[in-house]
Amino acid sequence: MGTGTMTEATATTNDELADFDTLTGRYQRELMAHCYRMSGSVHEAEDLVQETFLRAWKASANFQGRSSVRTWLYKIATNVCLTNLEGRPRRPLPTGLGTADSIAGDALEQDADIPWLEPIPDAAVEVAERDTIRLAFVAALQHLPARQRAVLILRDVLRWSAAETATALDTTTAAVNSALQRAHAQLDDRGLTPDTVEQDLDESQRRMLNAYLEAFWAKDIDRIVQLLQYDATWDMPPFLNHYRGADNIGRLIATQCPGGVHDMPMLSTVANGQPAFGLYMRQPDGHFEPFHMQVLDVAGTKVRHVTAFFGVEHFRRFGLPDRLPADWQPDTAPAVDQAPTG
């Protein structure tokens, strides 16, 4: 590379760092995805991204252009995440706790002290491959020690070389290769290799999801069971219980879900590159309030896993209303006609 080209590249980099508002806008969503994979928490990821930009702004005068600005920001973000994760427990889902499956009718057990994995709106992140923010993959990452998690993300998700990763983590390529090998082995031993994600919902899948919405509105348990894969699984943080088998899940909804016919409207959204529904529950005066948010893992035209996240904060994060009027009807809500977008 000639001197003139190097000078032009340096000038371009300096211009990029000088306009920090544009810089933030350009990298906000992809750094959000990175910090979310590391932390498993949306609100923590938001704070980590802001800390990343703050550190970058303070250090911008010393940036020497040995890497792209993007790579430099990822290095800062990764180390911000590692510092934040020191001494903190991982964020699991109930199915990842190693406890036995529950039977419908078992007493619900709750543990508010566990920092649970959180769903993230697709609109908050930018990713080239949606499977890298799927709940199954992010939950699998949480089983790894923080530095192994960082190595696996930098090498397998961002496709950095071992040398680039070693530089970012201030270690050796041998240590990086060893950490990656251990991370792969741990995920393989636990059977936590993430599944691939279909890029678009086809027409038959959209019809299935609309039928799923309608079945909950009618509280048609037989129909819900038909739409589930025979060995489907269901969990619902902050409850420790998790359930396996379509019939078992059907009994759970029939006996432990408080709503009746026309008591449970659902609004569709997209979380972690997957179809999702905000489920509302009718109140004594007739209106509906948030109950839980379901994130669905779809296989063909069946639902094979549902994670139902309790907490009104999820509805607010996804831009869903805090209440629905008493005269709400399914035909007043948009149909499931959107494919997940990354």
mmCIF file with all atom_site columns, C-alpha atoms in Angstrom, residues 40-219:
data_model
loop_
_atom_site.group_PDB
_atom_site.id
_atom_site.type_symbol
_atom_site.label_atom_id
_atom_site.label_alt_id
_atom_site.label_comp_id
_atom_site.label_asym_id
_atom_site.label_entity_id
_atom_site.label_seq_id
_atom_site.pdbx_PDB_ins_code
_atom_site.Cartn_x
_atom_site.Cartn_y
_atom_site.Cartn_z
_atom_site.occupancy
_atom_site.B_iso_or_equiv
_atom_site.pdbx_formal_charge
_atom_site.auth_seq_id
_atom_site.auth_comp_id
_atom_site.auth_asym_id
_atom_site.auth_atom_id
_atom_site.pdbx_PDB_model_num
ATOM 1   C CA . GLY A 1 40  ? -27.785 -12.869 27.860 1.00 0.00 ? 40  GLY A CA 1
ATOM 2   C CA . SER A 1 41  ? -29.503 -9.702  29.106 1.00 0.00 ? 41  SER A CA 1
ATOM 3   C CA . VAL A 1 42  ? -31.054 -6.912  27.049 1.00 0.00 ? 42  VAL A CA 1
ATOM 4   C CA . HIS A 1 43  ? -30.770 -4.192  29.679 1.00 0.00 ? 43  HIS A CA 1
ATOM 5   C CA . GLU A 1 44  ? -27.186 -5.183  30.514 1.00 0.00 ? 44  GLU A CA 1
ATOM 6   C CA . ALA A 1 45  ? -26.300 -5.216  26.825 1.00 0.00 ? 45  ALA A CA 1
ATOM 7   C CA . GLU A 1 46  ? -27.672 -1.687  26.445 1.00 0.00 ? 46  GLU A CA 1
ATOM 8   C CA . ASP A 1 47  ? -25.446 -0.494  29.292 1.00 0.00 ? 47  ASP A CA 1
ATOM 9   C CA . LEU A 1 48  ? -22.440 -2.376  27.909 1.00 0.00 ? 48  LEU A CA 1
ATOM 10  C CA . VAL A 1 49  ? -22.828 -0.788  24.478 1.00 0.00 ? 49  VAL A CA 1
ATOM 11  C CA . GLN A 1 50  ? -23.012 2.669   26.029 1.00 0.00 ? 50  GLN A CA 1
ATOM 12  C CA . GLU A 1 51  ? -19.888 1.936   28.088 1.00 0.00 ? 51  GLU A CA 1
ATOM 13  C CA . THR A 1 52  ? -18.160 0.745   24.907 1.00 0.00 ? 52  THR A CA 1
ATOM 14  C CA . PHE A 1 53  ? -18.875 4.008   23.101 1.00 0.00 ? 53  PHE A CA 1
ATOM 15  C CA . LEU A 1 54  ? -17.841 6.030   26.156 1.00 0.00 ? 54  LEU A CA 1
ATOM 16  C CA . ARG A 1 55  ? -14.489 4.258   26.328 1.00 0.00 ? 55  ARG A CA 1
ATOM 17  C CA . ALA A 1 56  ? -14.042 4.594   22.567 1.00 0.00 ? 56  ALA A CA 1
ATOM 18  C CA . TRP A 1 57  ? -14.748 8.321   22.710 1.00 0.00 ? 57  TRP A CA 1
ATOM 19  C CA . LYS A 1 58  ? -12.207 8.795   25.503 1.00 0.00 ? 58  LYS A CA 1
ATOM 20  C CA . ALA A 1 59  ? -9.583  6.754   23.634 1.00 0.00 ? 59  ALA A CA 1
ATOM 21  C CA . SER A 1 60  ? -10.283 8.031   20.116 1.00 0.00 ? 60  SER A CA 1
ATOM 22  C CA . ALA A 1 61  ? -7.362  10.468  20.123 1.00 0.00 ? 61  ALA A CA 1
ATOM 23  C CA . ASN A 1 62  ? -4.977  7.544   20.688 1.00 0.00 ? 62  ASN A CA 1
ATOM 24  C CA . PHE A 1 63  ? -6.447  5.310   17.975 1.00 0.00 ? 63  PHE A CA 1
ATOM 25  C CA . GLN A 1 64  ? -3.560  4.452   15.650 1.00 0.00 ? 64  GLN A CA 1
ATOM 26  C CA . GLY A 1 65  ? -5.415  2.709   12.835 1.00 0.00 ? 65  GLY A CA 1
ATOM 27  C CA . ARG A 1 66  ? -3.763  -0.718  13.238 1.00 0.00 ? 66  ARG A CA 1
ATOM 28  C CA . SER A 1 67  ? -7.223  -2.213  12.715 1.00 0.00 ? 67  SER A CA 1
ATOM 29  C CA . SER A 1 68  ? -10.553 -1.012  11.356 1.00 0.00 ? 68  SER A CA 1
ATOM 30  C CA . VAL A 1 69  ? -12.704 1.110   13.633 1.00 0.00 ? 69  VAL A CA 1
ATOM 31  C CA . ARG A 1 70  ? -15.227 -1.742  13.685 1.00 0.00 ? 70  ARG A CA 1
ATOM 32  C CA . THR A 1 71  ? -12.637 -4.251  14.935 1.00 0.00 ? 71  THR A CA 1
ATOM 33  C CA . TRP A 1 72  ? -11.381 -1.735  17.506 1.00 0.00 ? 72  TRP A CA 1
ATOM 34  C CA . LEU A 1 73  ? -14.933 -1.232  18.821 1.00 0.00 ? 73  LEU A CA 1
ATOM 35  C CA . TYR A 1 74  ? -15.514 -4.981  19.088 1.00 0.00 ? 74  TYR A CA 1
ATOM 36  C CA . LYS A 1 75  ? -12.278 -5.331  21.061 1.00 0.00 ? 75  LYS A CA 1
ATOM 37  C CA . ILE A 1 76  ? -13.429 -2.632  23.483 1.00 0.00 ? 76  ILE A CA 1
ATOM 38  C CA . ALA A 1 77  ? -16.911 -4.149  23.738 1.00 0.00 ? 77  ALA A CA 1
ATOM 39  C CA . THR A 1 78  ? -15.582 -7.633  24.413 1.00 0.00 ? 78  THR A CA 1
ATOM 40  C CA . ASN A 1 79  ? -13.373 -6.449  27.234 1.00 0.00 ? 79  ASN A CA 1
ATOM 41  C CA . VAL A 1 80  ? -16.171 -4.313  28.690 1.00 0.00 ? 80  VAL A CA 1
ATOM 42  C CA . CYS A 1 81  ? -18.323 -7.454  28.716 1.00 0.00 ? 81  CYS A CA 1
ATOM 43  C CA . LEU A 1 82  ? -15.616 -9.586  30.327 1.00 0.00 ? 82  LEU A CA 1
ATOM 44  C CA . THR A 1 83  ? -15.147 -7.031  33.104 1.00 0.00 ? 83  THR A CA 1
ATOM 45  C CA . ASN A 1 84  ? -18.907 -6.878  33.657 1.00 0.00 ? 84  ASN A CA 1
ATOM 46  C CA . LEU A 1 85  ? -19.247 -10.668 33.810 1.00 0.00 ? 85  LEU A CA 1
ATOM 47  C CA . GLU A 1 86  ? -16.591 -11.185 36.491 1.00 0.00 ? 86  GLU A CA 1
ATOM 48  C CA . GLY A 1 87  ? -18.154 -12.958 39.435 1.00 0.00 ? 87  GLY A CA 1
ATOM 49  C CA . ARG A 1 88  ? -21.645 -12.912 37.925 1.00 0.00 ? 88  ARG A CA 1
ATOM 50  C CA . PRO A 1 89  ? -23.777 -16.040 37.532 1.00 0.00 ? 89  PRO A CA 1
ATOM 51  C CA . ARG A 1 90  ? -24.758 -17.221 34.074 1.00 0.00 ? 90  ARG A CA 1
ATOM 52  C CA . ARG A 1 91  ? -28.234 -16.524 32.697 1.00 0.00 ? 91  ARG A CA 1
ATOM 53  C CA . PRO A 1 92  ? -29.988 -19.831 32.002 1.00 0.00 ? 92  PRO A CA 1
ATOM 54  C CA . LEU A 1 93  ? -33.407 -20.948 30.860 1.00 0.00 ? 93  LEU A CA 1
ATOM 55  C CA . PRO A 1 94  ? -35.283 -23.448 33.060 1.00 0.00 ? 94  PRO A CA 1
ATOM 56  C CA . THR A 1 95  ? -34.593 -26.255 30.578 1.00 0.00 ? 95  THR A CA 1
ATOM 57  C CA . GLY A 1 96  ? -30.877 -25.621 31.052 1.00 0.00 ? 96  GLY A CA 1
ATOM 58  C CA . LEU A 1 97  ? -30.829 -26.086 34.830 1.00 0.00 ? 97  LEU A CA 1
ATOM 59  C CA . GLY A 1 98  ? -30.449 -29.861 34.645 1.00 0.00 ? 98  GLY A CA 1
ATOM 60  C CA . THR A 1 99  ? -33.623 -30.514 36.630 1.00 0.00 ? 99  THR A CA 1
ATOM 61  C CA . ALA A 1 100 ? -36.214 -33.158 35.748 1.00 0.00 ? 100 ALA A CA 1
ATOM 62  C CA . ASP A 1 101 ? -39.161 -32.415 33.489 1.00 0.00 ? 101 ASP A CA 1
ATOM 63  C CA . SER A 1 102 ? -42.346 -31.413 35.296 1.00 0.00 ? 102 SER A CA 1
ATOM 64  C CA . ILE A 1 103 ? -45.760 -32.996 34.960 1.00 0.00 ? 103 ILE A CA 1
ATOM 65  C CA . ALA A 1 104 ? -48.804 -30.771 34.472 1.00 0.00 ? 104 ALA A CA 1
ATOM 66  C CA . GLY A 1 105 ? -50.342 -30.331 37.905 1.00 0.00 ? 105 GLY A CA 1
ATOM 67  C CA . ASP A 1 106 ? -47.023 -30.210 39.755 1.00 0.00 ? 106 ASP A CA 1
ATOM 68  C CA . ALA A 1 107 ? -46.698 -27.201 42.035 1.00 0.00 ? 107 ALA A CA 1
ATOM 69  C CA . LEU A 1 108 ? -45.018 -24.285 40.320 1.00 0.00 ? 108 LEU A CA 1
ATOM 70  C CA . GLU A 1 109 ? -41.612 -23.430 41.751 1.00 0.00 ? 109 GLU A CA 1
ATOM 71  C CA . GLN A 1 110 ? -40.278 -19.923 41.366 1.00 0.00 ? 110 GLN A CA 1
ATOM 72  C CA . ASP A 1 111 ? -36.811 -18.494 41.947 1.00 0.00 ? 111 ASP A CA 1
ATOM 73  C CA . ALA A 1 112 ? -36.702 -14.729 41.601 1.00 0.00 ? 112 ALA A CA 1
ATOM 74  C CA . ASP A 1 113 ? -32.986 -14.694 42.501 1.00 0.00 ? 113 ASP A CA 1
ATOM 75  C CA . ILE A 1 114 ? -31.885 -16.394 39.282 1.00 0.00 ? 114 ILE A CA 1
ATOM 76  C CA . PRO A 1 115 ? -30.901 -13.856 36.596 1.00 0.00 ? 115 PRO A CA 1
ATOM 77  C CA . TRP A 1 116 ? -32.785 -15.417 33.665 1.00 0.00 ? 116 TRP A CA 1
ATOM 78  C CA . LEU A 1 117 ? -31.897 -15.179 30.015 1.00 0.00 ? 117 LEU A CA 1
ATOM 79  C CA . GLU A 1 118 ? -33.984 -12.460 28.342 1.00 0.00 ? 118 GLU A CA 1
ATOM 80  C CA . PRO A 1 119 ? -35.519 -12.287 24.852 1.00 0.00 ? 119 PRO A CA 1
ATOM 81  C CA . ILE A 1 120 ? -34.379 -9.497  22.558 1.00 0.00 ? 120 ILE A CA 1
ATOM 82  C CA . PRO A 1 121 ? -36.370 -7.664  19.857 1.00 0.00 ? 121 PRO A CA 1
ATOM 83  C CA . ASP A 1 122 ? -35.005 -8.167  16.360 1.00 0.00 ? 122 ASP A CA 1
ATOM 84  C CA . ALA A 1 123 ? -35.292 -4.421  15.825 1.00 0.00 ? 123 ALA A CA 1
ATOM 85  C CA . ALA A 1 124 ? -32.619 -3.838  18.507 1.00 0.00 ? 124 ALA A CA 1
ATOM 86  C CA . VAL A 1 125 ? -29.894 -5.877  16.829 1.00 0.00 ? 125 VAL A CA 1
ATOM 87  C CA . GLU A 1 126 ? -28.233 -6.330  13.472 1.00 0.00 ? 126 GLU A CA 1
ATOM 88  C CA . VAL A 1 127 ? -26.942 -9.758  12.544 1.00 0.00 ? 127 VAL A CA 1
ATOM 89  C CA . ALA A 1 128 ? -26.063 -11.415 9.265  1.00 0.00 ? 128 ALA A CA 1
ATOM 90  C CA . GLU A 1 129 ? -27.048 -14.875 10.550 1.00 0.00 ? 129 GLU A CA 1
ATOM 91  C CA . ARG A 1 130 ? -30.091 -14.975 12.813 1.00 0.00 ? 130 ARG A CA 1
ATOM 92  C CA . ASP A 1 131 ? -29.173 -18.328 14.341 1.00 0.00 ? 131 ASP A CA 1
ATOM 93  C CA . THR A 1 132 ? -26.466 -16.534 16.348 1.00 0.00 ? 132 THR A CA 1
ATOM 94  C CA . ILE A 1 133 ? -29.102 -14.728 18.440 1.00 0.00 ? 133 ILE A CA 1
ATOM 95  C CA . ARG A 1 134 ? -31.568 -17.606 18.735 1.00 0.00 ? 134 ARG A CA 1
ATOM 96  C CA . LEU A 1 135 ? -32.520 -18.411 22.302 1.00 0.00 ? 135 LEU A CA 1
ATOM 97  C CA . ALA A 1 136 ? -31.019 -21.903 22.027 1.00 0.00 ? 136 ALA A CA 1
ATOM 98  C CA . PHE A 1 137 ? -27.645 -20.534 20.938 1.00 0.00 ? 137 PHE A CA 1
ATOM 99  C CA . VAL A 1 138 ? -27.490 -17.684 23.463 1.00 0.00 ? 138 VAL A CA 1
ATOM 100 C CA . ALA A 1 139 ? -28.603 -20.075 26.215 1.00 0.00 ? 139 ALA A CA 1
ATOM 101 C CA . ALA A 1 140 ? -25.857 -22.494 25.143 1.00 0.00 ? 140 ALA A CA 1
ATOM 102 C CA . LEU A 1 141 ? -23.271 -19.699 25.376 1.00 0.00 ? 141 LEU A CA 1
ATOM 103 C CA . GLN A 1 142 ? -24.273 -19.073 28.978 1.00 0.00 ? 142 GLN A CA 1
ATOM 104 C CA . HIS A 1 143 ? -22.903 -22.495 29.941 1.00 0.00 ? 143 HIS A CA 1
ATOM 105 C CA . LEU A 1 144 ? -19.398 -21.381 29.002 1.00 0.00 ? 144 LEU A CA 1
ATOM 106 C CA . PRO A 1 145 ? -16.959 -19.429 31.187 1.00 0.00 ? 145 PRO A CA 1
ATOM 107 C CA . ALA A 1 146 ? -16.871 -15.809 30.069 1.00 0.00 ? 146 ALA A CA 1
ATOM 108 C CA . ARG A 1 147 ? -13.525 -15.940 28.255 1.00 0.00 ? 147 ARG A CA 1
ATOM 109 C CA . GLN A 1 148 ? -14.443 -19.150 26.436 1.00 0.00 ? 148 GLN A CA 1
ATOM 110 C CA . ARG A 1 149 ? -17.712 -17.472 25.479 1.00 0.00 ? 149 ARG A CA 1
ATOM 111 C CA . ALA A 1 150 ? -15.797 -14.500 24.090 1.00 0.00 ? 150 ALA A CA 1
ATOM 112 C CA . VAL A 1 151 ? -13.429 -16.734 22.119 1.00 0.00 ? 151 VAL A CA 1
ATOM 113 C CA . LEU A 1 152 ? -16.264 -18.754 20.606 1.00 0.00 ? 152 LEU A CA 1
ATOM 114 C CA . ILE A 1 153 ? -18.175 -15.612 19.580 1.00 0.00 ? 153 ILE A CA 1
ATOM 115 C CA . LEU A 1 154 ? -15.133 -13.896 18.077 1.00 0.00 ? 154 LEU A CA 1
ATOM 116 C CA . ARG A 1 155 ? -13.974 -17.012 16.224 1.00 0.00 ? 155 ARG A CA 1
ATOM 117 C CA . ASP A 1 156 ? -17.243 -18.731 15.205 1.00 0.00 ? 156 ASP A CA 1
ATOM 118 C CA . VAL A 1 157 ? -19.690 -15.835 14.946 1.00 0.00 ? 157 VAL A CA 1
ATOM 119 C CA . LEU A 1 158 ? -17.531 -12.893 13.857 1.00 0.00 ? 158 LEU A CA 1
ATOM 120 C CA . ARG A 1 159 ? -15.084 -15.176 11.991 1.00 0.00 ? 159 ARG A CA 1
ATOM 121 C CA . TRP A 1 160 ? -11.997 -13.531 13.445 1.00 0.00 ? 160 TRP A CA 1
ATOM 122 C CA . SER A 1 161 ? -8.672  -15.298 13.078 1.00 0.00 ? 161 SER A CA 1
ATOM 123 C CA . ALA A 1 162 ? -6.986  -16.817 16.105 1.00 0.00 ? 162 ALA A CA 1
ATOM 124 C CA . ALA A 1 163 ? -4.381  -14.045 15.916 1.00 0.00 ? 163 ALA A CA 1
ATOM 125 C CA . GLU A 1 164 ? -7.008  -11.263 15.865 1.00 0.00 ? 164 GLU A CA 1
ATOM 126 C CA . THR A 1 165 ? -8.827  -12.879 18.770 1.00 0.00 ? 165 THR A CA 1
ATOM 127 C CA . ALA A 1 166 ? -5.618  -13.224 20.754 1.00 0.00 ? 166 ALA A CA 1
ATOM 128 C CA . THR A 1 167 ? -4.852  -9.533  20.218 1.00 0.00 ? 167 THR A CA 1
ATOM 129 C CA . ALA A 1 168 ? -8.337  -8.521  21.337 1.00 0.00 ? 168 ALA A CA 1
ATOM 130 C CA . LEU A 1 169 ? -8.116  -10.621 24.505 1.00 0.00 ? 169 LEU A CA 1
ATOM 131 C CA . ASP A 1 170 ? -4.441  -9.886  25.213 1.00 0.00 ? 170 ASP A CA 1
ATOM 132 C CA . THR A 1 171 ? -3.452  -13.539 25.074 1.00 0.00 ? 171 THR A CA 1
ATOM 133 C CA . THR A 1 172 ? -1.733  -16.006 22.732 1.00 0.00 ? 172 THR A CA 1
ATOM 134 C CA . THR A 1 173 ? -3.059  -17.807 19.669 1.00 0.00 ? 173 THR A CA 1
ATOM 135 C CA . ALA A 1 174 ? -2.330  -21.104 21.413 1.00 0.00 ? 174 ALA A CA 1
ATOM 136 C CA . ALA A 1 175 ? -4.525  -20.052 24.330 1.00 0.00 ? 175 ALA A CA 1
ATOM 137 C CA . VAL A 1 176 ? -7.270  -18.973 21.945 1.00 0.00 ? 176 VAL A CA 1
ATOM 138 C CA . ASN A 1 177 ? -7.194  -22.299 20.081 1.00 0.00 ? 177 ASN A CA 1
ATOM 139 C CA . SER A 1 178 ? -7.264  -24.209 23.359 1.00 0.00 ? 178 SER A CA 1
ATOM 140 C CA . ALA A 1 179 ? -10.203 -22.153 24.679 1.00 0.00 ? 179 ALA A CA 1
ATOM 141 C CA . LEU A 1 180 ? -12.142 -22.669 21.449 1.00 0.00 ? 180 LEU A CA 1
ATOM 142 C CA . GLN A 1 181 ? -11.552 -26.412 21.589 1.00 0.00 ? 181 GLN A CA 1
ATOM 143 C CA . ARG A 1 182 ? -12.776 -26.558 25.197 1.00 0.00 ? 182 ARG A CA 1
ATOM 144 C CA . ALA A 1 183 ? -15.836 -24.442 24.347 1.00 0.00 ? 183 ALA A CA 1
ATOM 145 C CA . HIS A 1 184 ? -16.795 -26.728 21.471 1.00 0.00 ? 184 HIS A CA 1
ATOM 146 C CA . ALA A 1 185 ? -16.296 -29.814 23.635 1.00 0.00 ? 185 ALA A CA 1
ATOM 147 C CA . GLN A 1 186 ? -18.460 -28.430 26.438 1.00 0.00 ? 186 GLN A CA 1
ATOM 148 C CA . LEU A 1 187 ? -21.313 -27.532 24.096 1.00 0.00 ? 187 LEU A CA 1
ATOM 149 C CA . ASP A 1 188 ? -21.084 -30.922 22.369 1.00 0.00 ? 188 ASP A CA 1
ATOM 150 C CA . ASP A 1 189 ? -21.095 -32.777 25.709 1.00 0.00 ? 189 ASP A CA 1
ATOM 151 C CA . ARG A 1 190 ? -24.246 -30.947 26.761 1.00 0.00 ? 190 ARG A CA 1
ATOM 152 C CA . GLY A 1 191 ? -25.932 -31.418 23.402 1.00 0.00 ? 191 GLY A CA 1
ATOM 153 C CA . LEU A 1 192 ? -26.173 -27.655 23.073 1.00 0.00 ? 192 LEU A CA 1
ATOM 154 C CA . THR A 1 193 ? -25.112 -27.227 19.467 1.00 0.00 ? 193 THR A CA 1
ATOM 155 C CA . PRO A 1 194 ? -27.527 -24.600 18.098 1.00 0.00 ? 194 PRO A CA 1
ATOM 156 C CA . ASP A 1 195 ? -29.981 -25.573 15.394 1.00 0.00 ? 195 ASP A CA 1
ATOM 157 C CA . THR A 1 196 ? -30.053 -23.633 12.164 1.00 0.00 ? 196 THR A CA 1
ATOM 158 C CA . VAL A 1 197 ? -32.887 -21.197 11.576 1.00 0.00 ? 197 VAL A CA 1
ATOM 159 C CA . GLU A 1 198 ? -35.038 -20.978 8.492  1.00 0.00 ? 198 GLU A CA 1
ATOM 160 C CA . GLN A 1 199 ? -34.563 -17.645 6.773  1.00 0.00 ? 199 GLN A CA 1
ATOM 161 C CA . ASP A 1 200 ? -38.235 -16.986 6.114  1.00 0.00 ? 200 ASP A CA 1
ATOM 162 C CA . LEU A 1 201 ? -41.608 -18.197 7.260  1.00 0.00 ? 201 LEU A CA 1
ATOM 163 C CA . ASP A 1 202 ? -43.401 -19.863 4.379  1.00 0.00 ? 202 ASP A CA 1
ATOM 164 C CA . GLU A 1 203 ? -47.129 -19.697 3.809  1.00 0.00 ? 203 GLU A CA 1
ATOM 165 C CA . SER A 1 204 ? -47.850 -22.973 5.604  1.00 0.00 ? 204 SER A CA 1
ATOM 166 C CA . GLN A 1 205 ? -45.914 -21.797 8.668  1.00 0.00 ? 205 GLN A CA 1
ATOM 167 C CA . ARG A 1 206 ? -47.782 -18.483 8.717  1.00 0.00 ? 206 ARG A CA 1
ATOM 168 C CA . ARG A 1 207 ? -51.062 -20.377 8.596  1.00 0.00 ? 207 ARG A CA 1
ATOM 169 C CA . MET A 1 208 ? -49.883 -22.593 11.453 1.00 0.00 ? 208 MET A CA 1
ATOM 170 C CA . LEU A 1 209 ? -48.964 -19.583 13.601 1.00 0.00 ? 209 LEU A CA 1
ATOM 171 C CA . ASN A 1 210 ? -52.305 -17.926 12.908 1.00 0.00 ? 210 ASN A CA 1
ATOM 172 C CA . ALA A 1 211 ? -53.992 -21.181 13.935 1.00 0.00 ? 211 ALA A CA 1
ATOM 173 C CA . TYR A 1 212 ? -51.882 -21.166 17.111 1.00 0.00 ? 212 TYR A CA 1
ATOM 174 C CA . LEU A 1 213 ? -53.049 -17.628 17.926 1.00 0.00 ? 213 LEU A CA 1
ATOM 175 C CA . GLU A 1 214 ? -56.673 -18.584 17.258 1.00 0.00 ? 214 GLU A CA 1
ATOM 176 C CA . ALA A 1 215 ? -56.384 -21.749 19.382 1.00 0.00 ? 215 ALA A CA 1
ATOM 177 C CA . PHE A 1 216 ? -55.281 -19.759 22.434 1.00 0.00 ? 216 PHE A CA 1
ATOM 178 C CA . TRP A 1 217 ? -58.093 -17.225 21.896 1.00 0.00 ? 217 TRP A CA 1
ATOM 179 C CA . ALA A 1 218 ? -60.587 -20.107 21.843 1.00 0.00 ? 218 ALA A CA 1
ATOM 180 C CA . LYS A 1 219 ? -58.641 -22.007 24.519 1.00 0.00 ? 219 LYS A CA 1
#
